[in-house]
XYZ file of C-alpha atoms in Angstrom:
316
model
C -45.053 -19.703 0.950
C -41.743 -20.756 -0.212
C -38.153 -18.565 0.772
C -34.738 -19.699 -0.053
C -32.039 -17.577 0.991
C -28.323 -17.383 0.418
C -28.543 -21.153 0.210
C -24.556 -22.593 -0.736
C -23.743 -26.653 -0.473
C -19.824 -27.422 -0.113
C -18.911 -30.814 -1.459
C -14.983 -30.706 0.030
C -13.567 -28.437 -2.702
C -16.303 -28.419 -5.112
C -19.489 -25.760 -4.614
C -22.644 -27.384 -5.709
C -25.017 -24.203 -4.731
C -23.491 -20.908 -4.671
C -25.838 -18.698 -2.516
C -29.139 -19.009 -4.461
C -32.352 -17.245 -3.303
C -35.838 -17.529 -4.556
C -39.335 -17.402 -3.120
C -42.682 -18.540 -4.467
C -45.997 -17.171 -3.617
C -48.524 -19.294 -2.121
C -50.696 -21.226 -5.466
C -48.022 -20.732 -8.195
C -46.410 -23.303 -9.835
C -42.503 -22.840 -10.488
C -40.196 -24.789 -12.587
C -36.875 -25.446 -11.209
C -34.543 -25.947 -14.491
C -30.842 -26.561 -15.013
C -28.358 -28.498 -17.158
C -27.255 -31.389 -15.290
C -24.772 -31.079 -12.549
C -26.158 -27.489 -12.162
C -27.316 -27.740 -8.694
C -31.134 -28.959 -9.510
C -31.422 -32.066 -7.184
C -29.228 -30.280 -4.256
C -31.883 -27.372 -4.155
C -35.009 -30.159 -3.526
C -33.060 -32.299 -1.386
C -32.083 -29.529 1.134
C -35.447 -27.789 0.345
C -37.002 -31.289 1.393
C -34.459 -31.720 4.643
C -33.201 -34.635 3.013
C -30.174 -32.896 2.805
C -28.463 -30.122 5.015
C -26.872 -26.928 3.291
C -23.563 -25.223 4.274
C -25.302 -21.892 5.087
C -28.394 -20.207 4.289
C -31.912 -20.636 5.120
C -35.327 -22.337 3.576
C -38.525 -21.385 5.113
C -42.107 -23.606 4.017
C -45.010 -21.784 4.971
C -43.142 -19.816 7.824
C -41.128 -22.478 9.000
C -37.203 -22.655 8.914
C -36.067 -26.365 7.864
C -33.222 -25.895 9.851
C -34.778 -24.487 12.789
C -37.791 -26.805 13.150
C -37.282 -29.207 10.355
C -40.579 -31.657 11.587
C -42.905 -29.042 10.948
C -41.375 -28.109 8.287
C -41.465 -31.359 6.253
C -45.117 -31.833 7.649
C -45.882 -29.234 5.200
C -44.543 -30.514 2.248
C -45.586 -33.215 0.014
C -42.851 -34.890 -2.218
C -42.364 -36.978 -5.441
C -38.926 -37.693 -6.166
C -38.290 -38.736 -9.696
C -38.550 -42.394 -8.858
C -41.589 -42.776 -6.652
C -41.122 -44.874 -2.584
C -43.607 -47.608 -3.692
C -43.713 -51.066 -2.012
C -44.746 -52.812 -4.744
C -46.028 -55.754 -2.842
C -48.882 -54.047 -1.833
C -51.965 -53.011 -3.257
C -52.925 -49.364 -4.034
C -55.006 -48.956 -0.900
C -52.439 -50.771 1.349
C -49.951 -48.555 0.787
C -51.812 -45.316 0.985
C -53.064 -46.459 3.792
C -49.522 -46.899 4.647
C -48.276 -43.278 4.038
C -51.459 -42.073 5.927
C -49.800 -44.871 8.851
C -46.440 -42.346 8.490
C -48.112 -38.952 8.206
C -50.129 -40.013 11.775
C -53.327 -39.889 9.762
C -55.782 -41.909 11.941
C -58.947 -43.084 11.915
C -62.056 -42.115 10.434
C -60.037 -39.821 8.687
C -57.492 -42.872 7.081
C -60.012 -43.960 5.399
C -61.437 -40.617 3.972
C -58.217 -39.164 2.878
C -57.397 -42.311 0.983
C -60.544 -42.533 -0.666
C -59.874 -38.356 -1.818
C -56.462 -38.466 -3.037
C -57.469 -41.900 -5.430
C -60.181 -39.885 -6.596
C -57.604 -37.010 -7.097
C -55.200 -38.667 -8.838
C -58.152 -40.965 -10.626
C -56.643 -44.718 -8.975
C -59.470 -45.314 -7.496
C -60.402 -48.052 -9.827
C -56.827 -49.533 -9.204
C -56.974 -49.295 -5.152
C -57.168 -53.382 -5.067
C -54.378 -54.022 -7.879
C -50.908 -54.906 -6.547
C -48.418 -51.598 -7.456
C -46.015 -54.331 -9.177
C -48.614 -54.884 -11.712
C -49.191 -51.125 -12.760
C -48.546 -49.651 -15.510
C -45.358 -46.737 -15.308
C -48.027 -44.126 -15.575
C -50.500 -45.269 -12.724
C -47.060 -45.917 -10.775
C -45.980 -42.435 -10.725
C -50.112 -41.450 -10.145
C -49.824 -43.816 -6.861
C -46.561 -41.668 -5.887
C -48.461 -38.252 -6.151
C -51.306 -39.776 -4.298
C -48.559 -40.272 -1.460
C -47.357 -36.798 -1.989
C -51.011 -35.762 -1.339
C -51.809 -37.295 1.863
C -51.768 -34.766 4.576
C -52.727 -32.285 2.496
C -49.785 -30.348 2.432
C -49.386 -27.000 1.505
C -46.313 -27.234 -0.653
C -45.711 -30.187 -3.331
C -42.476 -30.875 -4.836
C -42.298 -32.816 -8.132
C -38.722 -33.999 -9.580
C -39.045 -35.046 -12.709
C -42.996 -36.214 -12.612
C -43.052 -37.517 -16.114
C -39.655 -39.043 -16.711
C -40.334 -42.236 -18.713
C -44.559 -42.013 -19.225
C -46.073 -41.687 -22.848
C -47.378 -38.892 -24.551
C -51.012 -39.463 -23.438
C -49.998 -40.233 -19.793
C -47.304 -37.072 -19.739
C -50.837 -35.185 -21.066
C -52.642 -36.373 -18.253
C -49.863 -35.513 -15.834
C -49.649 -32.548 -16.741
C -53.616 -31.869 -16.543
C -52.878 -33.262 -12.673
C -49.917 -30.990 -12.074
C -52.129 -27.727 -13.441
C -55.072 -28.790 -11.158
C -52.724 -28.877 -8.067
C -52.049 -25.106 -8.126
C -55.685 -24.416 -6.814
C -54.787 -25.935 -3.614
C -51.104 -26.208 -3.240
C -47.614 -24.417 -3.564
C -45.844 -26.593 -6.450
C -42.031 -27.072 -7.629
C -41.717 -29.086 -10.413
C -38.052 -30.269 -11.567
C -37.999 -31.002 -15.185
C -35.915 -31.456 -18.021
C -38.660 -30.750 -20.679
C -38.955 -27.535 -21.040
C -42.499 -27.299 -23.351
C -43.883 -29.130 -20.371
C -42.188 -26.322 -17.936
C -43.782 -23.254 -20.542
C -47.225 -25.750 -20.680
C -48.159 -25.752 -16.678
C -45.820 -23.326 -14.503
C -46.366 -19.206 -13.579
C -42.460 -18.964 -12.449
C -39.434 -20.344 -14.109
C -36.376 -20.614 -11.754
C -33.384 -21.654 -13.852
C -30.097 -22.550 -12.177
C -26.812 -22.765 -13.911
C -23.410 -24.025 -12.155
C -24.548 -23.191 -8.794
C -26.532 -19.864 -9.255
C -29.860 -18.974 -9.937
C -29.252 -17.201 -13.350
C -33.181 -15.979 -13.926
C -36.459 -15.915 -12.113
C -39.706 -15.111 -13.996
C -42.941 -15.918 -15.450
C -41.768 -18.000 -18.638
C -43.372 -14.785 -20.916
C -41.264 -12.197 -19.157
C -38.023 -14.330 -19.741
C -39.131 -14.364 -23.365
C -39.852 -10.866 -23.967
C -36.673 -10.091 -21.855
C -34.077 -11.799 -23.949
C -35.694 -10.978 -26.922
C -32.209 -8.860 -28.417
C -34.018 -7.800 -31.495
C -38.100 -7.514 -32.380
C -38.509 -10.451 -35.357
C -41.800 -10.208 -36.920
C -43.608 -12.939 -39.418
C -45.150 -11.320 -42.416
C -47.271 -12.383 -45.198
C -47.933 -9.757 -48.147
C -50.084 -9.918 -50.891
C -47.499 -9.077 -53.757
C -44.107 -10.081 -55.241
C -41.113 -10.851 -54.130
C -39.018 -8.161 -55.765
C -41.752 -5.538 -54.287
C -41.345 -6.931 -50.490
C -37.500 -6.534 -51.232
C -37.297 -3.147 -52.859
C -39.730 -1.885 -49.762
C -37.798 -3.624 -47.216
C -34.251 -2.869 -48.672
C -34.790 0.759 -48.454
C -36.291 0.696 -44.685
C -34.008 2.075 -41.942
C -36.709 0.004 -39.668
C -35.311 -3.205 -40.612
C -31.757 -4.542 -39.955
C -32.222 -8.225 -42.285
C -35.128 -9.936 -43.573
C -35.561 -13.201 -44.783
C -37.956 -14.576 -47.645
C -38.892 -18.034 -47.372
C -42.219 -18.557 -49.649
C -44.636 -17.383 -52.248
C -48.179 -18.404 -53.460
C -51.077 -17.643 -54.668
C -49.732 -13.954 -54.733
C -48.711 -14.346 -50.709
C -44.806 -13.503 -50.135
C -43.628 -14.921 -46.670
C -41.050 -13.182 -44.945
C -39.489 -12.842 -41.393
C -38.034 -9.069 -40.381
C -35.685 -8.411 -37.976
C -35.929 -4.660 -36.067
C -33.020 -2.539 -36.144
C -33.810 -2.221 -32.541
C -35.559 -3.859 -29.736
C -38.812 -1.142 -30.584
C -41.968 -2.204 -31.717
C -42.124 -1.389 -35.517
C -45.366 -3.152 -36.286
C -47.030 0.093 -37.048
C -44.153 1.996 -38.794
C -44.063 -1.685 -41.039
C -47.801 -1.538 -42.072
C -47.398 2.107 -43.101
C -44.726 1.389 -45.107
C -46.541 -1.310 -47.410
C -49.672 0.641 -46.854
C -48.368 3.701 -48.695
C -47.027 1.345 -52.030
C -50.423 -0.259 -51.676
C -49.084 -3.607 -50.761
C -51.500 -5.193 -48.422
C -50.205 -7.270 -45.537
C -52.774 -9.954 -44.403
C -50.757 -10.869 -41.486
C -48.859 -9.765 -38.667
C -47.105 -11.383 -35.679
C -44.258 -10.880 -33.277
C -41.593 -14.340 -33.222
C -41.326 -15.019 -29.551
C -38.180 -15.746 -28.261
C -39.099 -19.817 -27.096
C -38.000 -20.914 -23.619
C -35.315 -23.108 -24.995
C -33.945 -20.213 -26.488
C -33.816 -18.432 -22.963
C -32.417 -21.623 -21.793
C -29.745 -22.082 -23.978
C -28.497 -18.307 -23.665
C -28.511 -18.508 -19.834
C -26.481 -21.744 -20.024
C -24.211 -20.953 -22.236
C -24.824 -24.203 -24.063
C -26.032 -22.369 -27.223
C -22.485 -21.383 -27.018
C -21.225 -24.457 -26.445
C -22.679 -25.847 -29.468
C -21.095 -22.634 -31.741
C -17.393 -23.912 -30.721
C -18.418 -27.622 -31.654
């Protein structure tokens, strides 16, 4: 559905994009993260034709942007992070509008207004001036636009910038129900939201695309060592002695007791799976362990790392 290839922006001496290439499949959703200055907004401007790249290529449903950039934007719906409203008019007026742009005609205006209020749930607000909307129902109104036409590929920068937690909720409910119809891109700089509604992760760093995956893969990926969360009914001192003496385990950590419960984290020695070798080893001193789960690595973490910002922070 989507294909970027080799795509590089020039600024004079500076290189925004350095040759990135990514596709997405036709009804995923993929988050496009970065640090700013990375190269985020470059990639969805040229990927929008608002923008022309140096070299390389981005083909929407089959059609190259550069080649036949008309069609090409005819299949794409987008919300940039703040939303083309005319404020002066009402709801309806200016979807009506956008339909007016997208040479929606018709019997048709009229329809396709009615279904993307009803998608985006305005249709309550269709006679209210956009001036008098609340920042929520503002950026609702600009997906609406993004709607019309029924494009096959939506691209979202930054769809909840500045809404509250119940409206970034709703949003968010919105974003997931456009991946049974649509090809979505969503820009963000929160990345729970990013792990909460999106199949692909694209991050970019400086230019390049530094990983593409679902967001479990990346975690699982950079996981460098397994870290598992215990709790064993017994002491302390036994949970030390057993782990102490365990070539399994490179560190552990304890960090609670009650009620007879220890807490502890364990780090592998390796990047294998010791689950089973760990519930053996209590087993046999007839220390029972009531639970047993694997620490993901968390997006953020994946983030960080492929930044380099973790690192950054270490030298501060």
């Amino acid at each position: 559905m989507i294909e970027v290839k080799d795509l590089a922006k020039d600024y004079g001496e500076h290189h925004a994009l350095k040759g990135i290439s990514f596709s997405v499949d036709s009804g995923r959703i993929a988050g496009l993260l970065g640090p700013n200055g990375a190269g985020k907004s470059t990639t969805m401007n040229i990927m929008t034709g608002c923008l022309t790249p140096t070299s390389g290529q981005v083909i929407i449903d089959g059609c190259d942007m550069d080649q036949d950039p008309v069609r090409a934007k005819e299949k794409i719906g987008y919300l940039p992070e703040l939303p083309p409203l005319y404020e002066d008019m009402t709801v309806r007026e200016y979807l009506g509008f956008v339909c007016d742009l997208k040479k929606v005609k018709g019997k048709e205006k009229k329809t396709v207004v009615e279904e993307v209020m009803e998608a985006v749930k305005v249709t309550e607000l269709s006679g209210r001036l956009i001036r008098n909307l609340s920042k929520g129902y503002k950026q609702r109104v600009g997906l609406a636009q993004a709607l019309i036409g029924n494009p096959p590929v939506i691209i979202l920068d930054e769809p909840t910038v500045g809404l509250d937690p119940n409206q970034i909720i709703e949003m968010r409910e919105l974003i997931r129900s456009l991946g049974n119809k649509h090809t979505v891109i969503l820009s963000s700089h929160i990345l729970s939201e990013v792990n909460a509604v999106c199949d692909q992760v694209l991050i970019i760093d400086d230019g390049r695309l530094v990983a593409e995956d679902t967001p479990e893969h990346l975690s699982d990926h950079y996981a460098e060592r397994d870290r598992l969360l215990l709790e064993v009914r017994g002491s302390s001192e036994e949970v030390s002695r057993i782990l102490e003496g365990s070539p399994l385990v490179e560190s552990f950590e304890l960090f609670g007791e009650a009620e007879g419960i220890v807490n502890v984290k364990v780090e592998s020695a390796s990047d294998k799976d010791i689950r089973d070798e760990l519930f053996f080893l209590f087993a046999d001193k007839r220390l029972a362990i009531v639970k047993l789960e694997r620490e993901s690595v968390s997006l953020e973490d994946v983030f960080l790392k492929l930044t380099g910002q973790d690192e950054e922070k270490e030298d501060e």
